[in-house]
Amino acid sequence: MKELIKKILALLFHAGRLLHRNKLIVLAYHDVRDVNCFESHLALISEYYNPVTIHQVEDYIVRGVALPPYAVLVTFDDGEPSVKYLGIPLLKKYKIPAVAFVVSENIRSKQKFWWRIVEESFMNRKRTHAEARKEIRRLKKVPNRERIRTLEQIESLYAGIYKDPLALSIADLYEMRDNGITIGSHTATHPILNQCSSDELDTEFSLSKDFFRSKAIETFHFFAYPNGDYSPAIIPFLKRYEVSLAFTFDHKINGTKIDQYAISRVRANSHDPIDEFKLRISGISTLFN
Ligand SMILES: [Zn+2]
């Protein structure tokens, strides 16, 4: 029975891979939590796919320069330190380029990701992870001002909770960049953009762009929507701040015509077992979504 399932999975993987051979696949990871699983993903990519750089993707989408068949772009959201410490050696081993979309205030002022502040405040009050996750989901759906007010209340109760001593440094970003990881932007504080006012949107983009400019990191124009939340109302800001590619998080493989401001990505986790990863990268799992 096990053998039969294995054969069916292998068949599905190869069928999906063939079906999507001329489509751009963008994988969206967050961290590198499971080194062995993550290495099995990279080994599979290097055996069956053509890893491409974000510059090739820009040439393809904006200028019509063809990509190789079986093109895969590997991306990471948020700027988790494990991408540097555990990701670089493996990405280099398999010669796979990647992109890390970073939250500029997390690096500039070592400000903890806001969902971690919520999680920690719940743990401090001996509440469960499930309760914290529920509150985080709620805060993603309220106007940005209300989310900030809630965070300010937490910060007034727990002094110093917003500091993240383990956040990536500027030197880390340079090291990543020198090792094949392009640094892209992911706003200044990771709000949910479609809950922001125009002024708040403007602040997020200008702070983030200033950070990139002041640190001479020239790839601000590659952008990923926080939480993947795309909205047409954000496009005027992308244009004003000269963003050329914007990535969503819709768990889809791109079609033949790609909107430069709504590029699809498939979620991947470094701890996904290889059989599950095969279903994701081949697009089989998205066919059933
Ligand atoms: Zn994010």
Tab-separated table of C-alpha atoms and ligand atoms in Angstrom:
chain	number	residue	atom	x	y	z
A	1	MET	CA	0.000	0.000	0.000
A	2	LYS	CA	2.808	2.352	1.015
A	3	GLU	CA	4.632	1.559	-2.238
A	4	LEU	CA	1.513	2.314	-4.264
A	5	ILE	CA	1.035	5.713	-2.545
A	6	LYS	CA	4.702	6.500	-3.197
A	7	LYS	CA	4.266	5.660	-6.903
A	8	ILE	CA	1.115	7.808	-7.180
A	9	LEU	CA	2.862	10.732	-5.468
A	10	ALA	CA	5.856	10.445	-7.799
A	11	LEU	CA	3.514	10.348	-10.800
A	12	LEU	CA	1.612	13.423	-9.579
A	13	PHE	CA	4.861	15.309	-8.964
A	14	HIS	CA	6.163	14.655	-12.486
A	15	ALA	CA	2.781	15.410	-14.075
A	16	GLY	CA	2.481	18.737	-12.181
A	17	ARG	CA	6.066	19.649	-12.967
A	18	LEU	CA	5.510	19.022	-16.682
A	19	LEU	CA	2.167	20.834	-16.689
A	20	HIS	CA	3.758	23.965	-15.175
A	21	ARG	CA	7.120	23.795	-16.983
A	22	ASN	CA	6.660	27.196	-18.615
A	23	LYS	CA	5.198	28.917	-15.548
A	24	LEU	CA	7.133	30.852	-12.938
A	25	ILE	CA	6.989	29.224	-9.509
A	26	VAL	CA	7.805	31.453	-6.545
A	27	LEU	CA	8.223	29.751	-3.182
A	28	ALA	CA	7.527	31.769	-0.022
A	29	TYR	CA	9.347	30.542	3.066
A	30	HIS	CA	9.696	32.361	6.378
A	31	ASP	CA	12.526	30.711	8.258
A	32	VAL	CA	14.844	27.719	8.164
A	33	ARG	CA	13.608	25.676	11.089
A	34	ASP	CA	14.365	22.156	9.887
A	35	VAL	CA	17.734	21.964	8.180
A	36	ASN	CA	17.341	18.377	6.936
A	37	CYS	CA	13.923	18.938	5.378
A	38	PHE	CA	15.024	22.245	3.891
A	39	GLU	CA	18.086	20.587	2.356
A	40	SER	CA	15.859	17.924	0.771
A	41	HIS	CA	13.794	20.738	-0.817
A	42	LEU	CA	16.915	22.395	-2.240
A	43	ALA	CA	18.258	19.071	-3.546
A	44	LEU	CA	14.932	18.510	-5.335
A	45	ILE	CA	14.957	22.042	-6.797
A	46	SER	CA	18.486	21.605	-8.124
A	47	GLU	CA	17.655	18.197	-9.631
A	48	TYR	CA	14.315	18.990	-11.291
A	49	TYR	CA	14.041	22.788	-11.599
A	50	ASN	CA	15.995	25.839	-12.724
A	51	PRO	CA	16.499	28.229	-9.800
A	52	VAL	CA	16.430	31.838	-11.046
A	53	THR	CA	17.379	35.201	-9.539
A	54	ILE	CA	14.886	37.974	-8.848
A	55	HIS	CA	16.719	40.033	-11.481
A	56	GLN	CA	15.862	37.365	-14.081
A	57	VAL	CA	12.258	37.495	-12.864
A	58	GLU	CA	12.253	41.287	-13.258
A	59	ASP	CA	13.678	40.973	-16.787
A	60	TYR	CA	10.981	38.442	-17.601
A	61	ILE	CA	7.979	40.309	-16.186
A	62	VAL	CA	8.958	43.896	-16.965
A	63	ARG	CA	11.040	43.462	-20.152
A	64	GLY	CA	9.788	40.193	-21.633
A	65	VAL	CA	13.152	38.364	-21.482
A	66	ALA	CA	12.386	34.620	-21.423
A	67	LEU	CA	13.013	32.487	-18.350
A	68	PRO	CA	14.329	28.939	-18.577
A	69	PRO	CA	11.681	26.191	-18.282
A	70	TYR	CA	10.978	24.901	-14.759
A	71	ALA	CA	11.929	28.320	-13.309
A	72	VAL	CA	11.763	28.600	-9.506
A	73	LEU	CA	12.432	31.651	-7.347
A	74	VAL	CA	13.065	31.050	-3.635
A	75	THR	CA	11.934	33.833	-1.275
A	76	PHE	CA	11.808	34.361	2.492
A	77	ASP	CA	9.533	36.856	4.261
A	78	ASP	CA	10.259	39.002	7.328
A	79	GLY	CA	14.043	38.615	7.797
A	80	GLU	CA	14.259	35.732	10.216
A	81	PRO	CA	17.849	35.262	11.503
A	82	SER	CA	17.773	31.525	10.657
A	83	VAL	CA	17.757	32.437	6.961
A	84	LYS	CA	21.236	33.850	7.437
A	85	TYR	CA	22.648	31.320	9.895
A	86	LEU	CA	21.154	28.094	8.531
A	87	GLY	CA	19.992	29.117	5.076
A	88	ILE	CA	23.171	30.558	3.531
A	89	PRO	CA	25.342	27.412	3.784
A	90	LEU	CA	22.641	25.255	2.183
A	91	LEU	CA	21.673	27.755	-0.515
A	92	LYS	CA	25.361	28.082	-1.401
A	93	LYS	CA	25.873	24.322	-1.433
A	94	TYR	CA	23.123	23.930	-4.048
A	95	LYS	CA	23.927	27.247	-5.810
A	96	ILE	CA	20.364	28.493	-5.353
A	97	PRO	CA	19.819	32.274	-5.291
A	98	ALA	CA	17.151	33.657	-2.954
A	99	VAL	CA	15.414	36.831	-1.809
A	100	ALA	CA	14.785	37.948	1.786
A	101	PHE	CA	12.041	40.565	2.192
A	102	VAL	CA	12.913	42.457	5.373
A	103	VAL	CA	11.003	44.697	7.777
A	104	SER	CA	13.198	47.779	8.053
A	105	GLU	CA	12.335	48.838	11.644
A	106	ASN	CA	13.062	45.279	12.829
A	107	ILE	CA	16.636	45.838	11.673
A	108	ARG	CA	17.148	49.582	12.150
A	109	SER	CA	15.775	49.867	15.686
A	110	LYS	CA	15.682	46.165	16.678
A	111	GLN	CA	11.923	46.376	16.998
A	112	LYS	CA	10.359	42.958	17.546
A	113	PHE	CA	7.822	41.721	14.966
A	114	TRP	CA	4.441	42.857	16.304
A	115	TRP	CA	2.910	39.371	16.361
A	116	ARG	CA	5.768	38.207	18.601
A	117	ILE	CA	4.989	41.071	21.011
A	118	VAL	CA	1.398	39.819	21.181
A	119	GLU	CA	2.544	36.205	21.647
A	120	GLU	CA	4.941	37.157	24.430
A	121	SER	CA	2.355	39.228	26.268
A	122	PHE	CA	0.015	36.234	26.200
A	123	MET	CA	2.746	33.920	27.484
A	124	ASN	CA	3.532	36.426	30.272
A	125	ARG	CA	-0.090	36.221	31.346
A	126	LYS	CA	0.003	32.382	31.210
A	127	ARG	CA	-2.433	32.337	28.319
A	128	THR	CA	-2.254	29.718	25.569
A	129	HIS	CA	-0.661	29.879	22.104
A	130	ALA	CA	-4.107	29.316	20.599
A	131	GLU	CA	-5.439	32.417	22.387
A	132	ALA	CA	-2.461	34.460	21.195
A	133	ARG	CA	-2.962	33.297	17.602
A	134	LYS	CA	-6.627	34.224	17.805
A	135	GLU	CA	-5.723	37.733	18.956
A	136	ILE	CA	-3.144	38.047	16.146
A	137	ARG	CA	-5.789	37.020	13.601
A	138	ARG	CA	-8.136	39.633	15.081
A	139	LEU	CA	-5.492	42.355	14.901
A	140	LYS	CA	-4.953	41.636	11.199
A	141	LYS	CA	-8.573	42.519	10.536
A	142	VAL	CA	-8.940	45.791	12.456
A	143	PRO	CA	-7.968	49.313	11.301
A	144	ASN	CA	-4.215	49.818	11.669
A	145	ARG	CA	-4.718	52.489	14.349
A	146	GLU	CA	-6.504	49.994	16.563
A	147	ARG	CA	-3.713	47.432	16.110
A	148	ILE	CA	-1.124	50.061	17.100
A	149	ARG	CA	-3.185	51.109	20.142
A	150	THR	CA	-3.313	47.489	21.322
A	151	LEU	CA	0.464	47.159	20.913
A	152	GLU	CA	1.050	50.415	22.806
A	153	GLN	CA	-1.051	49.079	25.669
A	154	ILE	CA	1.051	45.901	25.769
A	155	GLU	CA	4.272	47.933	25.682
A	156	SER	CA	3.116	50.085	28.587
A	157	LEU	CA	2.538	46.941	30.655
A	158	TYR	CA	5.782	45.159	29.757
A	159	ALA	CA	8.693	47.565	29.424
A	160	GLY	CA	11.205	46.464	26.814
A	161	ILE	CA	8.976	43.778	25.292
A	162	TYR	CA	9.227	45.425	21.878
A	163	LYS	CA	13.000	45.014	21.660
A	164	ASP	CA	14.372	42.141	19.600
A	165	PRO	CA	18.057	41.635	20.477
A	166	LEU	CA	18.295	38.735	18.004
A	167	ALA	CA	17.079	40.742	14.994
A	168	LEU	CA	19.324	40.772	11.930
A	169	SER	CA	21.842	43.627	11.822
A	170	ILE	CA	22.921	45.756	8.860
A	171	ALA	CA	26.140	43.714	8.729
A	172	ASP	CA	24.003	40.559	8.490
A	173	LEU	CA	22.141	42.023	5.513
A	174	TYR	CA	25.425	42.789	3.747
A	175	GLU	CA	26.652	39.270	4.464
A	176	MET	CA	23.423	37.804	3.057
A	177	ARG	CA	23.674	40.013	-0.002
A	178	ASP	CA	27.287	38.946	-0.579
A	179	ASN	CA	26.186	35.317	-0.406
A	180	GLY	CA	23.498	35.341	-3.068
A	181	ILE	CA	20.482	36.550	-1.076
A	182	THR	CA	18.917	39.689	-2.551
A	183	ILE	CA	17.429	41.968	0.120
A	184	GLY	CA	13.899	43.092	-0.760
A	185	SER	CA	11.469	45.318	1.152
A	186	HIS	CA	8.525	44.258	3.303
A	187	THR	CA	7.491	47.685	4.733
A	188	ALA	CA	8.840	49.389	7.866
A	189	THR	CA	6.718	47.734	10.588
A	190	HIS	CA	4.709	45.004	8.809
A	191	PRO	CA	1.187	46.423	9.172
A	192	ILE	CA	-1.675	44.948	7.163
A	193	LEU	CA	-1.598	47.424	4.287
A	194	ASN	CA	-5.277	47.310	3.419
A	195	GLN	CA	-6.044	48.383	7.018
A	196	CYS	CA	-3.798	51.471	6.732
A	197	SER	CA	-4.763	55.068	5.960
A	198	SER	CA	-3.028	56.887	3.083
A	199	ASP	CA	-0.752	58.668	5.555
A	200	GLU	CA	0.184	55.394	7.204
A	201	LEU	CA	0.934	53.805	3.831
A	202	ASP	CA	3.093	56.751	2.911
A	203	THR	CA	5.042	56.483	6.185
A	204	GLU	CA	5.598	52.738	5.748
A	205	PHE	CA	7.003	53.105	2.243
A	206	SER	CA	9.072	56.217	2.928
A	207	LEU	CA	10.676	54.838	6.120
A	208	SER	CA	11.499	51.580	4.408
A	209	LYS	CA	12.878	53.266	1.293
A	210	ASP	CA	15.000	55.675	3.386
A	211	PHE	CA	16.436	52.703	5.251
A	212	PHE	CA	17.468	50.961	2.033
A	213	ARG	CA	18.895	54.186	0.604
A	214	SER	CA	20.847	55.104	3.733
A	215	LYS	CA	22.399	51.627	3.903
A	216	ALA	CA	23.187	51.560	0.169
A	217	ILE	CA	21.078	48.460	-0.410
A	218	GLU	CA	19.808	49.005	-3.922
A	219	THR	CA	16.973	46.496	-4.111
A	220	PHE	CA	14.119	48.283	-2.292
A	221	HIS	CA	12.117	47.989	-5.521
A	222	PHE	CA	11.546	44.277	-4.881
A	223	PHE	CA	8.631	44.143	-2.469
A	224	ALA	CA	6.434	41.565	-0.714
A	225	TYR	CA	3.042	42.517	0.766
A	226	PRO	CA	2.920	41.869	4.550
A	227	ASN	CA	0.749	38.832	5.168
A	228	GLY	CA	0.556	38.634	1.355
A	229	ASP	CA	-2.405	41.008	1.444
A	230	TYR	CA	-2.625	42.515	-2.003
A	231	SER	CA	-5.033	45.350	-2.683
A	232	PRO	CA	-5.328	47.565	-5.803
A	233	ALA	CA	-5.428	50.626	-3.470
A	234	ILE	CA	-1.720	50.055	-2.713
A	235	ILE	CA	-0.584	50.196	-6.344
A	236	PRO	CA	-0.376	54.042	-6.524
A	237	PHE	CA	2.055	53.878	-3.570
A	238	LEU	CA	4.106	51.146	-5.274
A	239	LYS	CA	4.374	53.398	-8.317
A	240	ARG	CA	5.197	56.515	-6.280
A	241	TYR	CA	7.999	54.666	-4.488
A	242	GLU	CA	9.226	53.029	-7.709
A	243	VAL	CA	8.586	49.435	-6.714
A	244	SER	CA	8.999	47.207	-9.767
A	245	LEU	CA	7.889	43.796	-8.472
A	246	ALA	CA	5.365	43.088	-5.698
A	247	PHE	CA	4.732	39.565	-4.412
A	248	THR	CA	1.493	38.302	-2.879
A	249	PHE	CA	0.876	35.139	-0.911
A	250	ASP	CA	-1.984	33.439	-2.709
A	251	HIS	CA	-0.610	29.873	-2.873
A	252	LYS	CA	-0.791	29.847	-6.671
A	253	ILE	CA	1.625	29.204	-9.502
A	254	ASN	CA	1.829	32.175	-11.879
A	255	GLY	CA	-0.027	32.140	-15.177
A	256	THR	CA	1.618	33.029	-18.483
A	257	LYS	CA	0.743	36.722	-18.088
A	258	ILE	CA	1.980	38.121	-14.771
A	259	ASP	CA	0.931	41.414	-13.153
A	260	GLN	CA	4.157	42.960	-11.822
A	261	TYR	CA	2.263	44.156	-8.711
A	262	ALA	CA	0.526	40.855	-7.961
A	263	ILE	CA	3.024	38.043	-8.422
A	264	SER	CA	1.762	34.754	-7.021
A	265	ARG	CA	3.673	32.726	-4.483
A	266	VAL	CA	3.263	29.220	-3.110
A	267	ARG	CA	3.773	28.845	0.616
A	268	ALA	CA	6.558	26.486	1.648
A	269	ASN	CA	7.826	25.656	5.137
A	270	SER	CA	11.345	24.456	5.815
A	271	HIS	CA	9.822	21.635	7.901
A	272	ASP	CA	7.496	20.336	5.148
A	273	PRO	CA	8.254	16.648	4.526
A	274	ILE	CA	9.614	16.128	1.004
A	275	ASP	CA	6.430	14.445	-0.294
A	276	GLU	CA	4.361	17.445	0.775
A	277	PHE	CA	6.921	19.818	-0.732
A	278	LYS	CA	6.725	17.921	-4.056
A	279	LEU	CA	2.967	18.505	-4.151
A	280	ARG	CA	3.475	22.227	-3.451
A	281	ILE	CA	6.278	22.956	-5.920
A	282	SER	CA	4.688	20.936	-8.741
A	283	GLY	CA	1.464	22.895	-8.285
A	284	ILE	CA	-0.520	19.740	-7.546
A	285	SER	CA	-1.637	21.050	-4.133
A	286	THR	CA	-2.867	24.317	-5.674
A	287	LEU	CA	-4.987	22.368	-8.194
A	288	PHE	CA	-6.938	20.979	-5.236
A	289	ASN	CA	-7.273	24.292	-3.356
B	1	ZN	ZN	5.697	39.032	6.494
